Amino acid sequence: MLLEGEPVFTAYVVVGVAAIVAHAGIAVADLLRARFVLANSAEVGVPASWLPWLAGLKAAGAAGLLAGLLGAGPLGTAAAAGLVLFFAGALAAHVRARVFHNIAFPLGYLALNTAALVLGVAA
């Protein structure tokens, strides 16, 4: 079944905006070294010194998704693909460290980015 038409574009916009807001929010939390970010990073073995870099990647992904929504389709696609890879890595870090009590967060981000990627390509 081929996805096409206005409903797909509408879904792309809704998912894209949700992803932008989610990534911008978590990037700010990383930069502010929120307590939950520091605790999670320590649990999965990510040094706190990496947080500004990780925040930058998330913010760049959000900016790329926004550019995609504003007409730069290939940039939006690249951003979504990069975020899929980023959160696949986050998921792997959780599994490697056997931290499963909050694995829903990287899974949720992974699902959101996968949806943004698929809908962006289809739109």
PDB file of C-alpha atoms in Angstrom:
ATOM      1  CA  MET A   1       0.000   0.000   0.000  1.00  0.00           C
ATOM      2  CA  LEU A   2       1.459   3.333  -1.068  1.00  0.00           C
ATOM      3  CA  LEU A   3       1.097   6.216   1.367  1.00  0.00           C
ATOM      4  CA  GLU A   4       0.160   9.491  -0.286  1.00  0.00           C
ATOM      5  CA  GLY A   5      -2.046  12.544  -0.126  1.00  0.00           C
ATOM      6  CA  GLU A   6      -3.154  15.150   2.340  1.00  0.00           C
ATOM      7  CA  PRO A   7      -3.728  12.793   5.317  1.00  0.00           C
ATOM      8  CA  VAL A   8      -0.103  11.636   5.100  1.00  0.00           C
ATOM      9  CA  PHE A   9       1.154  15.216   4.975  1.00  0.00           C
ATOM     10  CA  THR A  10      -1.038  16.125   7.949  1.00  0.00           C
ATOM     11  CA  ALA A  11       0.307  13.162   9.907  1.00  0.00           C
ATOM     12  CA  TYR A  12       3.856  14.196   8.930  1.00  0.00           C
ATOM     13  CA  VAL A  13       3.273  17.711  10.258  1.00  0.00           C
ATOM     14  CA  VAL A  14       1.730  16.469  13.522  1.00  0.00           C
ATOM     15  CA  VAL A  15       4.495  13.899  14.141  1.00  0.00           C
ATOM     16  CA  GLY A  16       7.170  16.354  13.021  1.00  0.00           C
ATOM     17  CA  VAL A  17       6.013  19.068  15.412  1.00  0.00           C
ATOM     18  CA  ALA A  18       5.790  16.544  18.264  1.00  0.00           C
ATOM     19  CA  ALA A  19       9.331  15.361  17.517  1.00  0.00           C
ATOM     20  CA  ILE A  20      10.671  18.917  17.345  1.00  0.00           C
ATOM     21  CA  VAL A  21       9.124  19.811  20.702  1.00  0.00           C
ATOM     22  CA  ALA A  22      10.316  16.561  22.314  1.00  0.00           C
ATOM     23  CA  HIS A  23      13.888  16.951  21.084  1.00  0.00           C
ATOM     24  CA  ALA A  24      14.120  20.624  21.923  1.00  0.00           C
ATOM     25  CA  GLY A  25      12.832  19.861  25.421  1.00  0.00           C
ATOM     26  CA  ILE A  26      15.246  17.030  26.107  1.00  0.00           C
ATOM     27  CA  ALA A  27      18.147  19.055  24.659  1.00  0.00           C
ATOM     28  CA  VAL A  28      17.389  21.829  27.152  1.00  0.00           C
ATOM     29  CA  ALA A  29      17.165  19.265  29.973  1.00  0.00           C
ATOM     30  CA  ASP A  30      20.578  17.913  28.922  1.00  0.00           C
ATOM     31  CA  LEU A  31      22.114  21.391  28.867  1.00  0.00           C
ATOM     32  CA  LEU A  32      20.642  22.253  32.266  1.00  0.00           C
ATOM     33  CA  ARG A  33      21.903  18.926  33.629  1.00  0.00           C
ATOM     34  CA  ALA A  34      18.494  18.047  34.989  1.00  0.00           C
ATOM     35  CA  ARG A  35      18.604  15.566  37.841  1.00  0.00           C
ATOM     36  CA  PHE A  36      16.820  12.852  35.856  1.00  0.00           C
ATOM     37  CA  VAL A  37      19.242  13.305  32.941  1.00  0.00           C
ATOM     38  CA  LEU A  38      22.283  12.956  35.193  1.00  0.00           C
ATOM     39  CA  ALA A  39      20.814   9.903  36.926  1.00  0.00           C
ATOM     40  CA  ASN A  40      19.921   8.201  33.664  1.00  0.00           C
ATOM     41  CA  SER A  41      23.303   8.965  32.107  1.00  0.00           C
ATOM     42  CA  ALA A  42      25.118   7.546  35.108  1.00  0.00           C
ATOM     43  CA  GLU A  43      22.995   4.392  35.043  1.00  0.00           C
ATOM     44  CA  VAL A  44      23.739   3.638  31.406  1.00  0.00           C
ATOM     45  CA  GLY A  45      27.403   4.616  31.614  1.00  0.00           C
ATOM     46  CA  VAL A  46      27.331   7.887  29.666  1.00  0.00           C
ATOM     47  CA  PRO A  47      29.739  10.440  31.176  1.00  0.00           C
ATOM     48  CA  ALA A  48      28.183  13.756  32.210  1.00  0.00           C
ATOM     49  CA  SER A  49      30.830  15.494  30.098  1.00  0.00           C
ATOM     50  CA  TRP A  50      29.068  14.146  26.997  1.00  0.00           C
ATOM     51  CA  LEU A  51      25.770  15.883  27.792  1.00  0.00           C
ATOM     52  CA  PRO A  52      26.466  19.155  25.941  1.00  0.00           C
ATOM     53  CA  TRP A  53      27.437  17.187  22.822  1.00  0.00           C
ATOM     54  CA  LEU A  54      24.385  14.964  23.046  1.00  0.00           C
ATOM     55  CA  ALA A  55      22.194  18.036  23.585  1.00  0.00           C
ATOM     56  CA  GLY A  56      23.737  19.583  20.495  1.00  0.00           C
ATOM     57  CA  LEU A  57      22.907  16.511  18.428  1.00  0.00           C
ATOM     58  CA  LYS A  58      19.309  16.499  19.657  1.00  0.00           C
ATOM     59  CA  ALA A  59      18.943  20.244  19.020  1.00  0.00           C
ATOM     60  CA  ALA A  60      20.459  19.865  15.544  1.00  0.00           C
ATOM     61  CA  GLY A  61      18.005  17.049  14.862  1.00  0.00           C
ATOM     62  CA  ALA A  62      15.103  19.245  15.960  1.00  0.00           C
ATOM     63  CA  ALA A  63      16.357  22.066  13.735  1.00  0.00           C
ATOM     64  CA  GLY A  64      16.690  19.673  10.798  1.00  0.00           C
ATOM     65  CA  LEU A  65      13.169  18.384  11.334  1.00  0.00           C
ATOM     66  CA  LEU A  66      11.908  21.960  11.406  1.00  0.00           C
ATOM     67  CA  ALA A  67      13.767  22.714   8.173  1.00  0.00           C
ATOM     68  CA  GLY A  68      12.110  19.650   6.656  1.00  0.00           C
ATOM     69  CA  LEU A  69       8.670  20.895   7.637  1.00  0.00           C
ATOM     70  CA  LEU A  70       9.480  24.290   6.158  1.00  0.00           C
ATOM     71  CA  GLY A  71      10.341  22.849   2.765  1.00  0.00           C
ATOM     72  CA  ALA A  72      13.868  21.441   2.938  1.00  0.00           C
ATOM     73  CA  GLY A  73      12.676  17.840   2.581  1.00  0.00           C
ATOM     74  CA  PRO A  74      16.076  16.152   2.210  1.00  0.00           C
ATOM     75  CA  LEU A  75      17.377  17.922   5.314  1.00  0.00           C
ATOM     76  CA  GLY A  76      14.331  16.808   7.292  1.00  0.00           C
ATOM     77  CA  THR A  77      14.819  13.250   6.079  1.00  0.00           C
ATOM     78  CA  ALA A  78      18.503  13.320   7.035  1.00  0.00           C
ATOM     79  CA  ALA A  79      17.644  14.719  10.467  1.00  0.00           C
ATOM     80  CA  ALA A  80      15.009  12.053  11.078  1.00  0.00           C
ATOM     81  CA  ALA A  81      17.413   9.304   9.972  1.00  0.00           C
ATOM     82  CA  GLY A  82      20.127  10.681  12.225  1.00  0.00           C
ATOM     83  CA  LEU A  83      17.744  10.782  15.180  1.00  0.00           C
ATOM     84  CA  VAL A  84      16.653   7.200  14.490  1.00  0.00           C
ATOM     85  CA  LEU A  85      20.310   6.150  14.675  1.00  0.00           C
ATOM     86  CA  PHE A  86      20.906   8.286  17.770  1.00  0.00           C
ATOM     87  CA  PHE A  87      18.045   6.718  19.692  1.00  0.00           C
ATOM     88  CA  ALA A  88      18.901   3.225  18.456  1.00  0.00           C
ATOM     89  CA  GLY A  89      22.243   3.883  20.145  1.00  0.00           C
ATOM     90  CA  ALA A  90      20.486   5.094  23.289  1.00  0.00           C
ATOM     91  CA  LEU A  91      18.407   1.935  23.289  1.00  0.00           C
ATOM     92  CA  ALA A  92      21.552  -0.151  22.881  1.00  0.00           C
ATOM     93  CA  ALA A  93      23.157   1.686  25.810  1.00  0.00           C
ATOM     94  CA  HIS A  94      20.175   0.815  28.002  1.00  0.00           C
ATOM     95  CA  VAL A  95      20.253  -2.835  26.968  1.00  0.00           C
ATOM     96  CA  ARG A  96      24.044  -3.069  27.391  1.00  0.00           C
ATOM     97  CA  ALA A  97      23.782  -1.605  30.902  1.00  0.00           C
ATOM     98  CA  ARG A  98      20.698  -3.732  31.648  1.00  0.00           C
ATOM     99  CA  VAL A  99      18.706  -0.636  32.584  1.00  0.00           C
ATOM    100  CA  PHE A 100      15.153  -1.530  31.691  1.00  0.00           C
ATOM    101  CA  HIS A 101      13.036   0.432  34.179  1.00  0.00           C
ATOM    102  CA  ASN A 102      13.060   3.503  31.932  1.00  0.00           C
ATOM    103  CA  ILE A 103      13.676   1.945  28.534  1.00  0.00           C
ATOM    104  CA  ALA A 104      10.311   3.301  27.366  1.00  0.00           C
ATOM    105  CA  PHE A 105      11.914   6.717  26.884  1.00  0.00           C
ATOM    106  CA  PRO A 106      14.495   5.778  24.245  1.00  0.00           C
ATOM    107  CA  LEU A 107      11.912   3.432  22.700  1.00  0.00           C
ATOM    108  CA  GLY A 108       9.402   6.268  22.515  1.00  0.00           C
ATOM    109  CA  TYR A 109      11.898   8.624  20.909  1.00  0.00           C
ATOM    110  CA  LEU A 110      12.950   5.887  18.503  1.00  0.00           C
ATOM    111  CA  ALA A 111       9.312   5.271  17.517  1.00  0.00           C
ATOM    112  CA  LEU A 112       8.643   9.010  17.131  1.00  0.00           C
ATOM    113  CA  ASN A 113      11.690   9.473  14.905  1.00  0.00           C
ATOM    114  CA  THR A 114      10.918   6.387  12.859  1.00  0.00           C
ATOM    115  CA  ALA A 115       7.408   7.726  12.256  1.00  0.00           C
ATOM    116  CA  ALA A 116       8.831  11.133  11.277  1.00  0.00           C
ATOM    117  CA  LEU A 117      11.242   9.458   8.868  1.00  0.00           C
ATOM    118  CA  VAL A 118       8.622   7.230   7.215  1.00  0.00           C
ATOM    119  CA  LEU A 119       6.030   9.990   6.968  1.00  0.00           C
ATOM    120  CA  GLY A 120       8.599  12.503   5.750  1.00  0.00           C
ATOM    121  CA  VAL A 121       9.656  10.227   2.920  1.00  0.00           C
ATOM    122  CA  ALA A 122       6.023   9.471   2.052  1.00  0.00           C
ATOM    123  CA  ALA A 123       4.768  13.066   2.232  1.00  0.00           C
TER     124      ALA A 123
END
